[in-house]
């Protein structure tokens, strides 16, 4: 599932939450955003919610963050 | 489940914006979120009202321009997302009366409360923030 959004962090977080609800175990959620803080925020979100943080890379001036869904927690 | 309680008493869009930011982030973590609106900030929750800001006119104009330029999500969208994500909003009934409004004037999904509701919710919360 890809979330391509320039909304501010909390709105992206909510979009991630909705993607998480709609996803199955092991699926990937990819976020593309211009906000650098999202890299750290989504890592923390994964730590808190038990999802797996797969890392990030830069695509032009955008940050691409990858996570794997875990519904165990 | 962890619980966040926020008290917004400042009649200022920035205070509301911070509250909405924290509320949405907490919901993303699966926390229960209750936001209490008191004093003049109640006016921000009146249906169809033109929101009043305490910031000087030109400062607000500049901030609006900056927000538009950077495509920063506006408070209305954040509020609508927060309501969709079951953030609970409570408006102080006295504050509502002071600005000459009633329960029917509130935007949909916003409830009335008093200080006892706030105190009991705050007592049981893991995080309490006042803005």
mmCIF file of C-alpha atoms in Angstrom:
data_model
loop_
_atom_site.group_PDB
_atom_site.id
_atom_site.type_symbol
_atom_site.label_atom_id
_atom_site.label_comp_id
_atom_site.label_asym_id
_atom_site.label_seq_id
_atom_site.Cartn_x
_atom_site.Cartn_y
_atom_site.Cartn_z
ATOM 1 C CA UNK A 1 0.000 0.000 0.000
ATOM 2 C CA UNK A 2 1.453 3.371 -0.982
ATOM 3 C CA UNK A 3 0.586 6.628 0.758
ATOM 4 C CA UNK A 4 1.770 9.567 -1.282
ATOM 5 C CA UNK A 5 0.950 12.642 0.731
ATOM 6 C CA UNK A 6 2.302 16.057 1.586
ATOM 7 C CA UNK A 7 -0.080 16.498 4.482
ATOM 8 C CA UNK A 8 1.502 17.270 7.837
ATOM 9 C CA UNK A 9 2.770 14.423 9.996
ATOM 10 C CA UNK A 10 -0.312 13.719 12.129
ATOM 11 C CA UNK A 11 -2.518 13.469 9.043
ATOM 12 C CA UNK A 12 -0.026 11.086 7.426
ATOM 13 C CA UNK A 13 -0.011 9.089 10.666
ATOM 14 C CA UNK A 14 -3.788 8.766 10.472
ATOM 15 C CA UNK A 15 -3.500 7.645 6.841
ATOM 16 C CA UNK A 16 -0.943 5.060 7.968
ATOM 17 C CA UNK A 17 -3.302 3.934 10.722
ATOM 18 C CA UNK A 18 -6.123 3.457 8.182
ATOM 19 C CA UNK A 19 -3.762 1.581 5.840
ATOM 20 C CA UNK A 20 -2.735 -0.596 8.790
ATOM 21 C CA UNK A 21 -6.396 -1.379 9.570
ATOM 22 C CA UNK A 22 -7.039 -2.347 5.922
ATOM 23 C CA UNK A 23 -3.886 -4.424 5.533
ATOM 24 C CA UNK A 24 -3.021 -8.026 6.213
ATOM 25 C CA UNK A 25 -0.130 -9.439 8.223
ATOM 26 C CA UNK A 26 3.207 -9.014 6.413
ATOM 27 C CA UNK A 27 1.962 -6.420 3.913
ATOM 28 C CA UNK A 28 4.124 -3.397 3.234
ATOM 29 C CA UNK A 29 3.065 0.189 3.772
ATOM 30 C CA UNK A 30 5.113 2.770 1.894
ATOM 31 C CA UNK A 31 4.884 6.459 2.710
ATOM 32 C CA UNK A 32 6.144 9.141 0.325
ATOM 33 C CA UNK A 33 6.336 12.601 1.817
ATOM 34 C CA UNK A 34 8.257 15.847 1.702
ATOM 35 C CA UNK A 35 8.427 16.001 5.504
ATOM 36 C CA UNK A 36 11.753 14.720 6.858
ATOM 37 C CA UNK A 37 10.454 14.337 10.408
ATOM 38 C CA UNK A 38 8.119 11.595 9.134
ATOM 39 C CA UNK A 39 11.185 9.314 8.899
ATOM 40 C CA UNK A 40 11.630 9.454 12.653
ATOM 41 C CA UNK A 41 7.937 9.684 13.497
ATOM 42 C CA UNK A 42 7.077 6.534 11.577
ATOM 43 C CA UNK A 43 9.990 4.651 13.147
ATOM 44 C CA UNK A 44 8.600 5.566 16.573
ATOM 45 C CA UNK A 45 5.100 4.635 15.412
ATOM 46 C CA UNK A 46 6.410 1.189 14.437
ATOM 47 C CA UNK A 47 8.206 0.812 17.797
ATOM 48 C CA UNK A 48 5.027 1.704 19.663
ATOM 49 C CA UNK A 49 2.608 -0.372 17.620
ATOM 50 C CA UNK A 50 4.763 -3.469 16.995
ATOM 51 C CA UNK A 51 5.008 -2.966 13.238
ATOM 52 C CA UNK A 52 8.344 -3.473 11.504
ATOM 53 C CA UNK A 53 10.281 -0.449 10.281
ATOM 54 C CA UNK A 54 12.107 -1.358 7.079
ATOM 55 C CA UNK A 55 13.980 1.932 6.608
ATOM 56 C CA UNK A 56 13.847 4.901 4.310
ATOM 57 C CA UNK A 57 15.461 6.388 1.236
ATOM 58 C CA UNK A 58 15.388 9.659 -0.631
ATOM 59 C CA UNK A 59 13.652 9.884 -3.989
ATOM 60 C CA UNK A 60 14.458 13.342 -5.368
ATOM 61 C CA UNK A 61 13.327 15.736 -2.647
ATOM 62 C CA UNK A 62 10.901 13.242 -1.135
ATOM 63 C CA UNK A 63 11.343 10.761 1.674
ATOM 64 C CA UNK A 64 10.207 7.200 1.061
ATOM 65 C CA UNK A 65 9.603 5.218 4.236
ATOM 66 C CA UNK A 66 8.846 1.497 4.273
ATOM 67 C CA UNK A 67 7.134 -0.496 6.985
ATOM 68 C CA UNK A 68 5.872 -4.055 7.303
ATOM 69 C CA UNK A 69 2.550 -4.720 8.998
ATOM 70 C CA UNK A 70 2.500 -6.889 12.076
ATOM 71 C CA UNK A 71 -0.823 -7.456 13.803
ATOM 72 C CA UNK A 72 0.658 -9.387 16.723
ATOM 73 C CA UNK A 73 0.690 -6.519 19.237
ATOM 74 C CA UNK B 1 -5.327 1.505 26.283
ATOM 75 C CA UNK B 2 -3.502 4.743 27.062
ATOM 76 C CA UNK B 3 -5.374 7.976 27.356
ATOM 77 C CA UNK B 4 -4.553 11.573 26.416
ATOM 78 C CA UNK B 5 -6.592 14.477 27.729
ATOM 79 C CA UNK B 6 -6.073 17.951 26.297
ATOM 80 C CA UNK B 7 -7.478 21.183 27.689
ATOM 81 C CA UNK B 8 -7.720 24.053 25.197
ATOM 82 C CA UNK B 9 -8.576 27.400 26.721
ATOM 83 C CA UNK B 10 -6.649 29.728 24.464
ATOM 84 C CA UNK B 11 -8.776 31.453 21.822
ATOM 85 C CA UNK B 12 -6.108 30.974 19.246
ATOM 86 C CA UNK B 13 -6.020 28.811 16.167
ATOM 87 C CA UNK B 14 -2.450 27.782 16.909
ATOM 88 C CA UNK B 15 -3.451 26.255 20.247
ATOM 89 C CA UNK B 16 -6.216 24.328 18.501
ATOM 90 C CA UNK B 17 -3.795 23.268 15.755
ATOM 91 C CA UNK B 18 -1.340 21.903 18.341
ATOM 92 C CA UNK B 19 -4.171 20.115 20.112
ATOM 93 C CA UNK B 20 -5.308 18.513 16.846
ATOM 94 C CA UNK B 21 -1.733 17.516 15.966
ATOM 95 C CA UNK B 22 -1.280 15.773 19.301
ATOM 96 C CA UNK B 23 -4.761 14.255 19.205
ATOM 97 C CA UNK B 24 -4.252 12.707 15.757
ATOM 98 C CA UNK B 25 -0.784 11.419 16.610
ATOM 99 C CA UNK B 26 -2.093 9.848 19.803
ATOM 100 C CA UNK B 27 -4.936 8.195 17.881
ATOM 101 C CA UNK B 28 -2.337 6.789 15.459
ATOM 102 C CA UNK B 29 -0.743 5.138 18.494
ATOM 103 C CA UNK B 30 -4.104 3.691 19.457
ATOM 104 C CA UNK B 31 -4.633 5.966 22.457
ATOM 105 C CA UNK B 32 -8.010 7.232 23.598
ATOM 106 C CA UNK B 33 -8.120 11.009 23.140
ATOM 107 C CA UNK B 34 -10.438 13.512 24.801
ATOM 108 C CA UNK B 35 -10.154 17.218 24.067
ATOM 109 C CA UNK B 36 -11.815 19.728 26.378
ATOM 110 C CA UNK B 37 -12.565 23.150 24.980
ATOM 111 C CA UNK B 38 -13.147 25.940 27.410
ATOM 112 C CA UNK B 39 -13.235 29.724 27.686
ATOM 113 C CA UNK B 40 -13.196 31.650 24.408
ATOM 114 C CA UNK B 41 -11.851 28.682 22.445
ATOM 115 C CA UNK B 42 -15.462 27.408 22.465
ATOM 116 C CA UNK B 43 -16.099 29.831 19.585
ATOM 117 C CA UNK B 44 -13.863 27.671 17.389
ATOM 118 C CA UNK B 45 -16.429 24.863 17.574
ATOM 119 C CA UNK B 46 -19.498 26.750 16.454
ATOM 120 C CA UNK B 47 -21.002 25.482 13.224
ATOM 121 C CA UNK B 48 -20.358 27.762 10.261
ATOM 122 C CA UNK B 49 -18.806 30.484 12.377
ATOM 123 C CA UNK B 50 -15.941 32.539 11.162
ATOM 124 C CA UNK B 51 -13.172 31.483 13.494
ATOM 125 C CA UNK B 52 -11.755 34.279 15.618
ATOM 126 C CA UNK B 53 -8.043 34.504 16.218
ATOM 127 C CA UNK B 54 -6.129 36.378 18.850
ATOM 128 C CA UNK B 55 -3.152 36.904 16.538
ATOM 129 C CA UNK B 56 -2.597 40.375 15.026
ATOM 130 C CA UNK B 57 -4.157 40.741 11.587
ATOM 131 C CA UNK B 58 -0.939 40.995 9.532
ATOM 132 C CA UNK B 59 0.764 38.202 11.447
ATOM 133 C CA UNK B 60 -2.233 35.963 10.723
ATOM 134 C CA UNK B 61 -2.210 37.024 7.065
ATOM 135 C CA UNK B 62 1.482 36.131 6.780
ATOM 136 C CA UNK B 63 0.979 32.808 8.557
ATOM 137 C CA UNK B 64 -1.946 31.907 6.282
ATOM 138 C CA UNK B 65 0.174 32.749 3.242
ATOM 139 C CA UNK B 66 3.051 30.630 4.562
ATOM 140 C CA UNK B 67 0.711 27.716 5.291
ATOM 141 C CA UNK B 68 -0.715 27.924 1.789
ATOM 142 C CA UNK B 69 2.746 28.204 0.215
ATOM 143 C CA UNK B 70 4.023 25.153 2.105
ATOM 144 C CA UNK B 71 0.708 23.351 1.562
ATOM 145 C CA UNK B 72 0.301 22.769 5.284
ATOM 146 C CA UNK B 73 -2.904 21.022 6.214
ATOM 147 C CA UNK B 74 -5.436 23.466 7.644
ATOM 148 C CA UNK B 75 -7.111 23.153 11.021
ATOM 149 C CA UNK B 76 -10.533 22.387 9.504
ATOM 150 C CA UNK B 77 -9.197 19.286 7.766
ATOM 151 C CA UNK B 78 -7.353 18.222 10.926
ATOM 152 C CA UNK B 79 -10.553 18.663 12.952
ATOM 153 C CA UNK B 80 -12.556 16.636 10.473
ATOM 154 C CA UNK B 81 -9.918 13.857 10.521
ATOM 155 C CA UNK B 82 -9.902 13.918 14.322
ATOM 156 C CA UNK B 83 -13.696 13.528 14.460
ATOM 157 C CA UNK B 84 -13.515 10.663 11.958
ATOM 158 C CA UNK B 85 -10.894 8.970 14.126
ATOM 159 C CA UNK B 86 -13.087 9.180 17.212
ATOM 160 C CA UNK B 87 -11.240 11.910 19.042
ATOM 161 C CA UNK B 88 -13.838 13.077 21.545
ATOM 162 C CA UNK B 89 -14.421 16.823 21.839
ATOM 163 C CA UNK B 90 -16.127 18.353 24.849
ATOM 164 C CA UNK B 91 -17.155 21.971 25.011
ATOM 165 C CA UNK B 92 -17.649 23.840 28.260
ATOM 166 C CA UNK B 93 -21.324 24.725 28.602
ATOM 167 C CA UNK B 94 -20.653 27.992 30.432
ATOM 168 C CA UNK B 95 -18.230 29.115 27.720
ATOM 169 C CA UNK B 96 -20.901 28.315 25.167
ATOM 170 C CA UNK B 97 -23.513 30.426 26.990
ATOM 171 C CA UNK B 98 -21.075 33.329 27.325
ATOM 172 C CA UNK B 99 -20.705 33.613 23.569
ATOM 173 C CA UNK B 100 -24.489 33.383 23.193
ATOM 174 C CA UNK B 101 -24.539 29.957 21.580
ATOM 175 C CA UNK B 102 -26.330 26.732 22.442
ATOM 176 C CA UNK B 103 -25.710 23.009 22.007
ATOM 177 C CA UNK B 104 -27.445 23.095 18.610
ATOM 178 C CA UNK B 105 -24.814 25.533 17.314
ATOM 179 C CA UNK B 106 -21.945 23.136 17.922
ATOM 180 C CA UNK B 107 -20.332 21.298 15.042
ATOM 181 C CA UNK B 108 -21.472 17.703 14.755
ATOM 182 C CA UNK B 109 -19.962 15.186 17.130
ATOM 183 C CA UNK B 110 -18.973 17.726 19.791
ATOM 184 C CA UNK B 111 -20.408 17.150 23.264
ATOM 185 C CA UNK B 112 -21.087 19.360 26.257
ATOM 186 C CA UNK B 113 -19.208 19.012 29.506
ATOM 187 C CA UNK B 114 -18.335 20.708 32.751
ATOM 188 C CA UNK B 115 -15.286 20.778 34.976
ATOM 189 C CA UNK B 116 -16.116 17.548 36.834
ATOM 190 C CA UNK B 117 -16.023 15.618 33.555
ATOM 191 C CA UNK B 118 -12.651 17.162 32.756
ATOM 192 C CA UNK B 119 -11.241 16.452 36.225
ATOM 193 C CA UNK B 120 -12.344 12.833 36.322
ATOM 194 C CA UNK B 121 -11.081 12.192 32.790
ATOM 195 C CA UNK B 122 -7.784 13.963 33.557
ATOM 196 C CA UNK B 123 -7.327 11.964 36.754
ATOM 197 C CA UNK B 124 -7.529 8.719 34.809
ATOM 198 C CA UNK B 125 -5.406 9.881 31.865
ATOM 199 C CA UNK B 126 -1.805 8.900 31.200
ATOM 200 C CA UNK B 127 -0.985 12.263 29.637
ATOM 201 C CA UNK B 128 -2.696 15.611 30.288
ATOM 202 C CA UNK B 129 -1.819 18.695 28.263
ATOM 203 C CA UNK B 130 -3.100 22.235 28.687
ATOM 204 C CA UNK B 131 -2.886 24.668 25.788
#
